[in-house]
PDB file of C-alpha atoms in Angstrom:
ATOM      1  CA  MET A1439       0.674  11.251  58.297  1.00 47.00           C
ATOM      2  CA  HIS A1440       1.914  14.511  57.564  1.00 47.00           C
ATOM      3  CA  ALA A1441      -0.883  17.542  57.351  1.00 46.00           C
ATOM      4  CA  ARG A1442      -1.201  18.637  53.853  1.00 45.00           C
ATOM      5  CA  ARG A1443      -0.150  22.152  53.348  1.00 45.00           C
ATOM      6  CA  ALA A1444      -2.815  24.409  52.218  1.00 45.00           C
ATOM      7  CA  ARG A1445      -2.451  26.026  48.714  1.00 41.00           C
ATOM      8  CA  ARG A1446      -2.157  29.652  48.462  1.00 40.00           C
ATOM      9  CA  PRO A1447      -5.194  31.050  46.582  1.00 39.00           C
ATOM     10  CA  LEU A1448      -4.194  32.436  42.877  1.00 35.00           C
ATOM     11  CA  GLN A1449      -4.500  35.889  42.331  1.00 37.00           C
ATOM     12  CA  ARG A1450      -5.590  36.834  39.056  1.00 36.00           C
ATOM     13  CA  HIS A1451      -3.976  40.195  39.231  1.00 38.00           C
ATOM     14  CA  GLN A1452      -0.798  40.999  40.754  1.00 42.00           C
ATOM     15  CA  SER A1453       1.334  44.168  40.883  1.00 45.00           C
ATOM     16  CA  PRO A1454       3.615  43.792  37.798  1.00 51.00           C
ATOM     17  CA  ARG A1455       7.006  42.876  39.123  1.00 51.00           C
ATOM     18  CA  ARG A1456       9.951  40.449  38.035  1.00 51.00           C
ATOM     19  CA  ALA A1457       9.508  36.952  38.928  1.00 50.00           C
ATOM     20  CA  ARG A1458      12.024  34.375  40.231  1.00 54.00           C
ATOM     21  CA  GLY A1459      12.467  31.064  38.770  1.00 53.00           C
ATOM     22  CA  ARG A1460      14.385  28.055  39.927  1.00 57.00           C
ATOM     23  CA  ALA A1461      17.835  28.805  41.450  1.00 56.00           C
ATOM     24  CA  GLY A1462      16.633  32.282  41.700  1.00 58.00           C
ATOM     25  CA  VAL A1463      17.343  33.513  38.362  1.00 57.00           C
ATOM     26  CA  ARG A1464      15.075  36.749  37.517  1.00 63.00           C
ATOM     27  CA  ILE A1465      12.603  35.911  34.692  1.00 63.00           C
ATOM     28  CA  GLN A1466      10.905  38.611  33.055  1.00 69.00           C
ATOM     29  CA  ILE A1467       7.208  38.496  32.683  1.00 79.00           C
ATOM     30  CA  ASN A1468       5.922  40.713  29.833  1.00 88.00           C
ATOM     31  CA  TYR A1469       2.536  42.572  30.501  1.00 92.00           C
ATOM     32  CA  PRO A1470      -0.177  41.964  28.057  1.00 94.00           C
ATOM     33  CA  VAL A1471      -0.436  45.404  26.581  1.00 97.00           C
ATOM     34  CA  ARG A1472       1.768  45.992  23.298  1.00 97.00           C
ATOM     35  CA  VAL A1473       3.011  49.645  23.547  1.00 98.00           C
ATOM     36  CA  GLY A1474       4.142  51.882  20.705  1.00 98.00           C
ATOM     37  CA  GLU A1475       6.888  54.281  21.501  1.00 97.00           C
ATOM     38  CA  LEU A1476       7.799  57.059  19.456  1.00 96.00           C
ATOM     39  CA  SER A1477      11.662  57.764  18.676  1.00 92.00           C
ATOM     40  CA  TYR A1478      11.090  61.597  19.064  1.00 95.00           C
ATOM     41  CA  THR A1479      13.043  63.392  21.837  1.00 97.00           C
ATOM     42  CA  ASN A1480       9.702  65.021  23.343  1.00 97.00           C
ATOM     43  CA  THR A1481       8.639  61.412  24.160  1.00 97.00           C
ATOM     44  CA  VAL A1482      12.111  60.475  26.188  1.00 97.00           C
ATOM     45  CA  PRO A1483      10.329  61.395  29.246  1.00 98.00           C
ATOM     46  CA  PHE A1484       7.626  58.570  28.493  1.00 98.00           C
ATOM     47  CA  ARG A1485       9.974  55.762  28.279  1.00 96.00           C
ATOM     48  CA  LEU A1486       8.549  52.574  29.883  1.00 96.00           C
ATOM     49  CA  ASP A1487       9.997  49.181  31.098  1.00 92.00           C
ATOM     50  CA  SER A1488      10.714  46.643  28.361  1.00 90.00           C
ATOM     51  CA  ARG A1489       8.157  44.440  29.838  1.00 93.00           C
ATOM     52  CA  TRP A1490       5.414  46.626  28.139  1.00 96.00           C
ATOM     53  CA  ASN A1491       6.119  45.101  24.819  1.00 95.00           C
ATOM     54  CA  ILE A1492       7.624  48.014  23.404  1.00 97.00           C
ATOM     55  CA  THR A1493       7.662  48.430  19.637  1.00 96.00           C
ATOM     56  CA  PRO A1494       9.758  51.109  18.580  1.00 96.00           C
ATOM     57  CA  CYS A1495       7.639  53.541  15.870  1.00 96.00           C
ATOM     58  CA  PRO A1496       9.185  56.133  13.524  1.00 93.00           C
ATOM     59  CA  SER A1497       6.337  58.288  13.219  1.00 92.00           C
ATOM     60  CA  PRO A1498       2.831  59.526  14.854  1.00 94.00           C
ATOM     61  CA  ARG A1499       1.099  58.681  11.839  1.00 94.00           C
ATOM     62  CA  LEU A1500       2.623  54.999  11.293  1.00 96.00           C
ATOM     63  CA  LEU A1501       1.703  54.609  15.271  1.00 97.00           C
ATOM     64  CA  THR A1502      -1.799  55.524  14.299  1.00 97.00           C
ATOM     65  CA  SER A1503      -1.860  53.046  11.492  1.00 97.00           C
ATOM     66  CA  TRP A1504      -0.854  50.418  13.923  1.00 98.00           C
ATOM     67  CA  ALA A1505      -3.141  50.998  16.167  1.00 98.00           C
ATOM     68  CA  GLU A1506      -5.955  50.886  13.425  1.00 98.00           C
ATOM     69  CA  GLU A1507      -4.509  47.444  12.457  1.00 98.00           C
ATOM     70  CA  GLY A1508      -4.456  45.878  15.692  1.00 97.00           C
ATOM     71  CA  ARG A1509      -0.624  45.769  15.992  1.00 97.00           C
ATOM     72  CA  VAL A1510      -0.361  48.138  19.139  1.00 98.00           C
ATOM     73  CA  ASP A1511      -2.544  48.556  22.036  1.00 98.00           C
ATOM     74  CA  ALA A1512      -1.451  51.893  23.402  1.00 99.00           C
ATOM     75  CA  GLY A1513       0.727  54.711  22.493  1.00 98.00           C
ATOM     76  CA  VAL A1514       0.908  58.462  22.389  1.00 98.00           C
ATOM     77  CA  ILE A1515      -1.372  59.405  19.471  1.00 98.00           C
ATOM     78  CA  SER A1516      -1.675  62.476  17.315  1.00 97.00           C
ATOM     79  CA  ALA A1517      -4.769  64.225  18.650  1.00 98.00           C
ATOM     80  CA  VAL A1518      -6.693  64.493  15.514  1.00 97.00           C
ATOM     81  CA  ASP A1519      -5.985  60.851  15.058  1.00 98.00           C
ATOM     82  CA  GLY A1520      -6.974  60.024  18.585  1.00 98.00           C
ATOM     83  CA  TRP A1521     -10.716  61.593  18.058  1.00 98.00           C
ATOM     84  CA  ARG A1522     -11.134  59.068  15.111  1.00 96.00           C
ATOM     85  CA  LEU A1523      -9.926  56.199  17.428  1.00 98.00           C
ATOM     86  CA  GLU A1524     -11.680  57.508  20.451  1.00 97.00           C
ATOM     87  CA  LYS A1525     -14.389  54.824  20.261  1.00 98.00           C
ATOM     88  CA  ASP A1526     -12.115  52.023  20.594  1.00 98.00           C
ATOM     89  CA  PHE A1527      -9.200  53.825  22.599  1.00 99.00           C
ATOM     90  CA  GLU A1528      -9.465  55.192  25.888  1.00 98.00           C
ATOM     91  CA  ALA A1529      -7.860  58.696  26.608  1.00 98.00           C
ATOM     92  CA  LEU A1530      -5.267  58.853  29.375  1.00 99.00           C
ATOM     93  CA  PRO A1531      -4.366  62.294  31.286  1.00 99.00           C
ATOM     94  CA  TYR A1532      -0.776  62.297  29.663  1.00 99.00           C
ATOM     95  CA  GLY A1533       0.213  63.558  26.583  1.00 99.00           C
ATOM     96  CA  ILE A1534       2.555  66.147  24.784  1.00 99.00           C
ATOM     97  CA  ALA A1535       1.538  69.928  25.072  1.00 99.00           C
ATOM     98  CA  ALA A1536       3.101  72.965  24.795  1.00 98.00           C
ATOM     99  CA  ARG A1537       1.860  76.117  26.634  1.00 93.00           C
ATOM    100  CA  ARG A1538       3.662  78.710  24.309  1.00 92.00           C
ATOM    101  CA  GLN A1539       6.165  77.937  21.753  1.00 96.00           C
ATOM    102  CA  VAL A1540       6.834  74.167  21.300  1.00 97.00           C
ATOM    103  CA  ARG A1541      10.089  74.658  18.955  1.00 97.00           C
ATOM    104  CA  SER A1542       9.781  71.063  17.294  1.00 97.00           C
ATOM    105  CA  VAL A1543       6.621  72.165  15.036  1.00 98.00           C
ATOM    106  CA  ILE A1544       7.903  74.771  12.691  1.00 98.00           C
ATOM    107  CA  LEU A1545       7.013  76.013   9.033  1.00 98.00           C
ATOM    108  CA  PHE A1546      10.309  76.795   7.425  1.00 99.00           C
ATOM    109  CA  SER A1547       9.327  79.489   4.768  1.00 99.00           C
ATOM    110  CA  ARG A1548      11.019  81.503   1.955  1.00 98.00           C
ATOM    111  CA  ARG A1549       8.514  83.958   2.700  1.00 98.00           C
ATOM    112  CA  PRO A1550       7.327  85.779   5.536  1.00 98.00           C
ATOM    113  CA  TRP A1551       4.116  84.270   7.149  1.00 98.00           C
ATOM    114  CA  ASN A1552       1.721  87.034   6.123  1.00 98.00           C
ATOM    115  CA  GLN A1553       3.170  86.674   2.370  1.00 98.00           C
ATOM    116  CA  LEU A1554       2.278  82.569   1.888  1.00 99.00           C
ATOM    117  CA  THR A1555      -0.908  83.108  -0.414  1.00 98.00           C
ATOM    118  CA  GLY A1556      -0.008  81.325  -3.466  1.00 98.00           C
ATOM    119  CA  ALA A1557       3.138  79.964  -2.064  1.00 98.00           C
ATOM    120  CA  VAL A1558       3.706  75.905  -2.259  1.00 98.00           C
ATOM    121  CA  ILE A1559       3.829  74.397   1.145  1.00 98.00           C
ATOM    122  CA  GLY A1560       5.472  71.022   1.593  1.00 97.00           C
ATOM    123  CA  LEU A1561       3.617  68.897   4.146  1.00 94.00           C
ATOM    124  CA  THR A1562       5.352  66.426   6.527  1.00 85.00           C
ATOM    125  CA  ASP A1563       3.820  62.988   6.285  1.00 83.00           C
ATOM    126  CA  GLN A1564       4.448  62.207   9.787  1.00 85.00           C
ATOM    127  CA  SER A1565       1.642  63.912  11.739  1.00 84.00           C
ATOM    128  CA  SER A1566      -1.830  64.867  10.482  1.00 91.00           C
ATOM    129  CA  THR A1567      -2.414  67.311  13.780  1.00 97.00           C
ATOM    130  CA  SER A1568       0.362  69.562  12.837  1.00 97.00           C
ATOM    131  CA  VAL A1569      -0.777  69.807   9.236  1.00 96.00           C
ATOM    132  CA  ARG A1570      -4.384  70.448  10.471  1.00 97.00           C
ATOM    133  CA  LEU A1571      -2.921  73.265  12.555  1.00 98.00           C
ATOM    134  CA  LEU A1572      -1.235  74.950  10.232  1.00 98.00           C
ATOM    135  CA  ARG A1573      -4.395  74.811   7.555  1.00 97.00           C
ATOM    136  CA  LEU A1574      -6.407  76.306  10.304  1.00 98.00           C
ATOM    137  CA  LEU A1575      -3.943  79.154  11.301  1.00 99.00           C
ATOM    138  CA  LEU A1576      -3.362  80.162   7.383  1.00 98.00           C
ATOM    139  CA  GLU A1577      -6.768  79.439   5.875  1.00 98.00           C
ATOM    140  CA  THR A1578      -9.121  80.388   8.820  1.00 97.00           C
ATOM    141  CA  ARG A1579      -7.267  82.882  10.929  1.00 98.00           C
ATOM    142  CA  ASP A1580      -5.177  84.457   8.434  1.00 98.00           C
ATOM    143  CA  SER A1581      -7.498  84.224   5.251  1.00 98.00           C
ATOM    144  CA  GLN A1582      -4.580  83.177   3.069  1.00 98.00           C
ATOM    145  CA  LYS A1583      -4.538  80.591   0.158  1.00 97.00           C
ATOM    146  CA  PRO A1584      -1.365  78.740   0.009  1.00 98.00           C
ATOM    147  CA  VAL A1585      -0.931  75.360  -2.216  1.00 98.00           C
ATOM    148  CA  PHE A1586      -0.488  72.577   0.196  1.00 97.00           C
ATOM    149  CA  ARG A1587       1.115  69.649  -1.317  1.00 96.00           C
ATOM    150  CA  GLU A1588       1.676  66.293   0.574  1.00 93.00           C
ATOM    151  CA  GLY A1589       5.754  65.581   0.732  1.00 93.00           C
ATOM    152  CA  LEU A1590       8.769  67.852   0.391  1.00 93.00           C
ATOM    153  CA  ALA A1591      10.139  68.800  -2.904  1.00 94.00           C
ATOM    154  CA  VAL A1592      12.932  71.300  -3.678  1.00 94.00           C
ATOM    155  CA  ASP A1593      10.913  73.849  -5.125  1.00 96.00           C
ATOM    156  CA  ASP A1594       8.697  74.204  -2.116  1.00 98.00           C
ATOM    157  CA  ASP A1595       8.299  77.840  -1.017  1.00 98.00           C
ATOM    158  CA  ALA A1596       7.897  76.471   2.471  1.00 98.00           C
ATOM    159  CA  ARG A1597       7.753  73.126   4.268  1.00 98.00           C
ATOM    160  CA  LEU A1598       6.223  72.192   7.582  1.00 98.00           C
ATOM    161  CA  LEU A1599       8.666  69.938   9.816  1.00 97.00           C
ATOM    162  CA  ILE A1600       8.270  68.246  13.150  1.00 96.00           C
ATOM    163  CA  GLY A1601      10.179  66.263  15.921  1.00 95.00           C
ATOM    164  CA  ASP A1602      13.730  66.196  15.789  1.00 95.00           C
ATOM    165  CA  GLN A1603      13.871  67.305  12.242  1.00 94.00           C
ATOM    166  CA  ALA A1604      12.401  70.706  13.176  1.00 97.00           C
ATOM    167  CA  LEU A1605      13.967  70.704  16.567  1.00 97.00           C
ATOM    168  CA  THR A1606      17.538  70.233  14.850  1.00 96.00           C
ATOM    169  CA  PRO A1607      17.335  72.047  11.373  1.00 96.00           C
ATOM    170  CA  THR A1608      20.376  71.503   9.405  1.00 96.00           C
ATOM    171  CA  PRO A1609      22.139  74.604   8.156  1.00 96.00           C
ATOM    172  CA  GLY A1610      21.352  74.495   4.671  1.00 96.00           C
ATOM    173  CA  LEU A1611      17.582  74.258   5.739  1.00 97.00           C
ATOM    174  CA  VAL A1612      17.867  77.309   7.891  1.00 97.00           C
ATOM    175  CA  ALA A1613      19.457  79.171   4.784  1.00 98.00           C
ATOM    176  CA  ASP A1614      17.331  78.152   2.329  1.00 98.00           C
ATOM    177  CA  TYR A1615      14.079  78.674   4.638  1.00 98.00           C
ATOM    178  CA  PRO A1616      15.091  81.799   6.654  1.00 98.00           C
ATOM    179  CA  HIS A1617      11.471  82.418   8.008  1.00 99.00           C
ATOM    180  CA  GLN A1618      10.829  79.895  10.719  1.00 98.00           C
ATOM    181  CA  THR A1619       7.247  79.992  12.492  1.00 99.00           C
ATOM    182  CA  ASP A1620       6.572  78.176  15.509  1.00 99.00           C
ATOM    183  CA  LEU A1621       2.942  76.712  15.180  1.00 99.00           C
ATOM    184  CA  ALA A1622       2.184  76.393  19.097  1.00 99.00           C
ATOM    185  CA  ALA A1623       3.338  79.968  19.776  1.00 98.00           C
ATOM    186  CA  GLU A1624       1.007  81.243  16.636  1.00 99.00           C
ATOM    187  CA  TRP A1625      -1.850  79.284  18.477  1.00 99.00           C
ATOM    188  CA  ASN A1626      -1.390  80.758  21.709  1.00 98.00           C
ATOM    189  CA  ARG A1627      -1.243  83.826  20.370  1.00 98.00           C
ATOM    190  CA  TRP A1628      -4.326  83.388  18.504  1.00 98.00           C
ATOM    191  CA  GLN A1629      -6.368  81.505  21.399  1.00 98.00           C
ATOM    192  CA  GLY A1630      -4.288  82.133  24.615  1.00 98.00           C
ATOM    193  CA  GLN A1631      -4.409  78.487  25.357  1.00 98.00           C
ATOM    194  CA  PRO A1632      -1.850  75.621  25.229  1.00 98.00           C
ATOM    195  CA  PHE A1633      -1.769  73.294  22.285  1.00 99.00           C
ATOM    196  CA  VAL A1634      -2.037  69.475  22.626  1.00 99.00           C
ATOM    197  CA  PHE A1635      -0.317  67.696  19.924  1.00 98.00           C
ATOM    198  CA  ALA A1636      -1.003  64.362  21.213  1.00 98.00           C
ATOM    199  CA  ARG A1637      -2.264  62.203  24.034  1.00 98.00           C
ATOM    200  CA  TRP A1638      -1.784  58.908  25.451  1.00 99.00           C
ATOM    201  CA  ARG A1639      -4.509  56.550  24.416  1.00 99.00           C
ATOM    202  CA  VAL A1640      -5.113  52.856  25.316  1.00 99.00           C
ATOM    203  CA  ARG A1641      -7.240  50.113  23.433  1.00 98.00           C
ATOM    204  CA  ARG A1642     -10.387  49.646  25.475  1.00 98.00           C
ATOM    205  CA  ALA A1643     -10.557  46.020  25.037  1.00 98.00           C
ATOM    206  CA  VAL A1644      -7.695  45.697  27.424  1.00 98.00           C
ATOM    207  CA  ALA A1645      -8.595  44.678  30.860  1.00 97.00           C
ATOM    208  CA  GLU A1646      -9.368  47.653  33.235  1.00 98.00           C
ATOM    209  CA  PHE A1647      -6.466  46.546  35.742  1.00 97.00           C
ATOM    210  CA  TRP A1648      -3.939  46.787  33.061  1.00 98.00           C
ATOM    211  CA  ARG A1649      -5.082  50.181  31.519  1.00 98.00           C
ATOM    212  CA  ARG A1650      -4.820  51.706  35.057  1.00 98.00           C
ATOM    213  CA  GLU A1651      -1.374  50.138  35.539  1.00 98.00           C
ATOM    214  CA  LEU A1652      -0.377  51.774  32.488  1.00 98.00           C
ATOM    215  CA  GLY A1653      -1.460  55.096  33.589  1.00 98.00           C
ATOM    216  CA  GLU A1654       0.436  54.464  36.926  1.00 98.00           C
ATOM    217  CA  ALA A1655       3.628  53.546  34.909  1.00 98.00           C
ATOM    218  CA  LEU A1656       3.370  56.680  32.562  1.00 98.00           C
ATOM    219  CA  GLY A1657       3.217  58.733  35.937  1.00 98.00           C
ATOM    220  CA  THR A1658       6.077  56.922  37.415  1.00 98.00           C
ATOM    221  CA  ALA A1659       8.036  57.447  34.223  1.00 98.00           C
ATOM    222  CA  LEU A1660       7.483  60.873  34.441  1.00 98.00           C
ATOM    223  CA  ASP A1661       8.741  61.306  38.013  1.00 98.00           C
ATOM    224  CA  HIS A1662      11.770  59.338  36.913  1.00 97.00           C
ATOM    225  CA  PHE A1663      12.428  61.765  34.552  1.00 97.00           C
ATOM    226  CA  ASP A1664      12.059  64.770  36.643  1.00 96.00           C
ATOM    227  CA  ARG A1665      14.635  63.304  39.262  1.00 96.00           C
ATOM    228  CA  ASN A1666      17.019  62.177  36.661  1.00 96.00           C
ATOM    229  CA  ARG A1667      16.359  65.282  34.301  1.00 95.00           C
ATOM    230  CA  ALA A1668      20.057  66.419  34.097  1.00 96.00           C
ATOM    231  CA  ASN A1669      21.691  63.273  33.038  1.00 95.00           C
ATOM    232  CA  THR A1670      18.766  62.321  30.473  1.00 95.00           C
ATOM    233  CA  VAL A1671      19.137  66.112  29.137  1.00 96.00           C
ATOM    234  CA  ARG A1672      23.007  65.531  28.689  1.00 96.00           C
ATOM    235  CA  ALA A1673      22.466  62.389  26.776  1.00 95.00           C
ATOM    236  CA  SER A1674      19.925  63.237  24.579  1.00 96.00           C
ATOM    237  CA  ALA A1675      21.766  66.735  24.119  1.00 96.00           C
ATOM    238  CA  ARG A1676      25.055  64.888  22.918  1.00 95.00           C
ATOM    239  CA  ALA A1677      22.876  62.709  20.583  1.00 94.00           C
ATOM    240  CA  LEU A1678      21.105  65.725  18.864  1.00 95.00           C
ATOM    241  CA  ARG A1679      24.450  67.800  18.923  1.00 93.00           C
ATOM    242  CA  LEU A1680      22.397  70.505  21.182  1.00 95.00           C
ATOM    243  CA  SER A1681      23.892  72.230  24.220  1.00 96.00           C
ATOM    244  CA  SER A1682      22.136  70.681  27.393  1.00 96.00           C
ATOM    245  CA  LEU A1683      21.068  74.376  27.944  1.00 96.00           C
ATOM    246  CA  ASP A1684      18.939  74.416  24.742  1.00 96.00           C
ATOM    247  CA  LEU A1685      17.498  71.187  25.130  1.00 97.00           C
ATOM    248  CA  SER A1686      16.521  71.721  28.844  1.00 96.00           C
ATOM    249  CA  ALA A1687      14.801  74.760  27.683  1.00 96.00           C
ATOM    250  CA  TYR A1688      12.809  72.648  25.111  1.00 97.00           C
ATOM    251  CA  PHE A1689      11.575  70.308  27.705  1.00 97.00           C
ATOM    252  CA  ASP A1690      10.592  73.306  30.015  1.00 96.00           C
ATOM    253  CA  GLY A1691       8.224  74.448  27.390  1.00 97.00           C
ATOM    254  CA  LEU A1692       6.165  71.116  27.102  1.00 98.00           C
ATOM    255  CA  THR A1693       3.576  69.709  29.282  1.00 98.00           C
ATOM    256  CA  TYR A1694       3.229  66.124  29.810  1.00 99.00           C
ATOM    257  CA  ARG A1695       0.673  65.751  32.621  1.00 99.00           C
ATOM    258  CA  LEU A1696      -2.233  67.142  30.913  1.00 99.00           C
ATOM    259  CA  THR A1697      -5.179  68.989  33.004  1.00 98.00           C
ATOM    260  CA  ASP A1698      -8.459  70.139  32.491  1.00 98.00           C
ATOM    261  CA  GLU A1699      -6.942  73.352  30.791  1.00 98.00           C
ATOM    262  CA  GLU A1700      -5.557  71.323  27.968  1.00 99.00           C
ATOM    263  CA  ALA A1701      -8.593  69.175  27.594  1.00 98.00           C
ATOM    264  CA  ALA A1702     -10.494  72.575  26.972  1.00 99.00           C
ATOM    265  CA  ALA A1703      -7.804  73.790  24.543  1.00 98.00           C
ATOM    266  CA  GLU A1704      -8.133  70.273  22.867  1.00 98.00           C
ATOM    267  CA  GLU A1705     -11.824  70.448  22.460  1.00 98.00           C
ATOM    268  CA  ARG A1706     -11.174  74.138  21.240  1.00 99.00           C
ATOM    269  CA  PHE A1707      -9.284  72.853  18.453  1.00 99.00           C
ATOM    270  CA  ARG A1708     -11.482  70.270  17.674  1.00 98.00           C
ATOM    271  CA  SER A1709     -14.412  72.644  17.330  1.00 98.00           C
ATOM    272  CA  LEU A1710     -12.583  75.221  15.039  1.00 98.00           C
ATOM    273  CA  LEU A1711     -11.541  72.223  12.909  1.00 97.00           C
ATOM    274  CA  GLY A1712     -15.240  71.334  12.680  1.00 96.00           C
ATOM    275  CA  ARG A1713     -16.330  74.702  11.917  1.00 93.00           C
ATOM    276  CA  ALA A1714     -13.678  75.182   9.212  1.00 92.00           C
ATOM    277  CA  ALA A1715     -14.741  71.962   7.503  1.00 87.00           C
ATOM    278  CA  SER A1716     -18.461  73.162   7.561  1.00 76.00           C
ATOM    279  CA  GLU A1717     -17.517  76.330   5.826  1.00 72.00           C
ATOM    280  CA  VAL A1718     -15.727  74.571   3.333  1.00 67.00           C
ATOM    281  CA  ALA A1719     -18.735  72.398   2.815  1.00 59.00           C
ATOM    282  CA  ARG A1720     -21.134  74.970   2.162  1.00 59.00           C
TER     283      ARG A1720
END
C-alpha cells in the first residue's frame, strides 16, 4: 500500500497574489475590498492593482455617497466627509495634502479677493472640503459676506473649481475670471500649515488583514509612482495638454504620505470650522 500523502494545512490569509489554475493558466483572484477610485490627476500616484475591485468615480462627493450606501469599502475621502464617516471608516496615513499652493482648488473671480462682499460665488458640487475652506477663509478670516450659490451659472461673480477643471482652465474661463486664488496657499498664509484635502479611509468592518494589506498596497503604489514618475508625468501631461514641466511642478506641491504635521493641520481646520459654526449658532 502506498502511504497517504499528508494534506497541506489551509492558510486563512495568504499574501495577495495571482494563482495558477490547470495547465498553468493564470487566474486573477480579486480581494474582498471594493475600492472607489477618483479620476482626478492628483490621484494618479494611488493607482492600485485591478484585483482591488476598482470602481471609477468622477467626484469626491459621489465617492462619499457610495461609501455611505455600502457600494465601496475604501477610497480617498474628502476630509470633511471623512470626519462624518469616522465611526465606520478607519483613517490611513495616506491622502492628498498641499504644503503651500495646490493649483487644483482655485477660486476664479471677476473681482479681487478682498472685494468679494456681496459677490455671488458659484460652488462646485464635487467637494465639501474645498467649499468649507473657502467659506472659512472669506467669512471667518477676512470678515467678508459673499453670497454662496450651489452650482455654476453664467452670472457668477466668482466660481470655485477643483481637480482637473481648476488645473487646466479654459482660455475663456481665465478671460472671464481674471483673478485666481489658490485656497491652499491662502490657508498656509493664514495658518502656516499644510492643508489636507482628502485622506484614504477603509471600512472598519473589513478584516484587519485586508485593511493592513490595503495600506501596504498604497505605499507600494506611491513607490512605483516615484520610480516611474517621468513616464507617468509625460502620459498625464499629454492627456491634459500641459507641459511635463508644469505637471511635474504640480506633483511636487502635493503630499501623499501624511505625517503628524498633516494630522495636526487637519485637526486645526476641524477646530476652526467648529468654532465658526458655534459663532453662527449664537
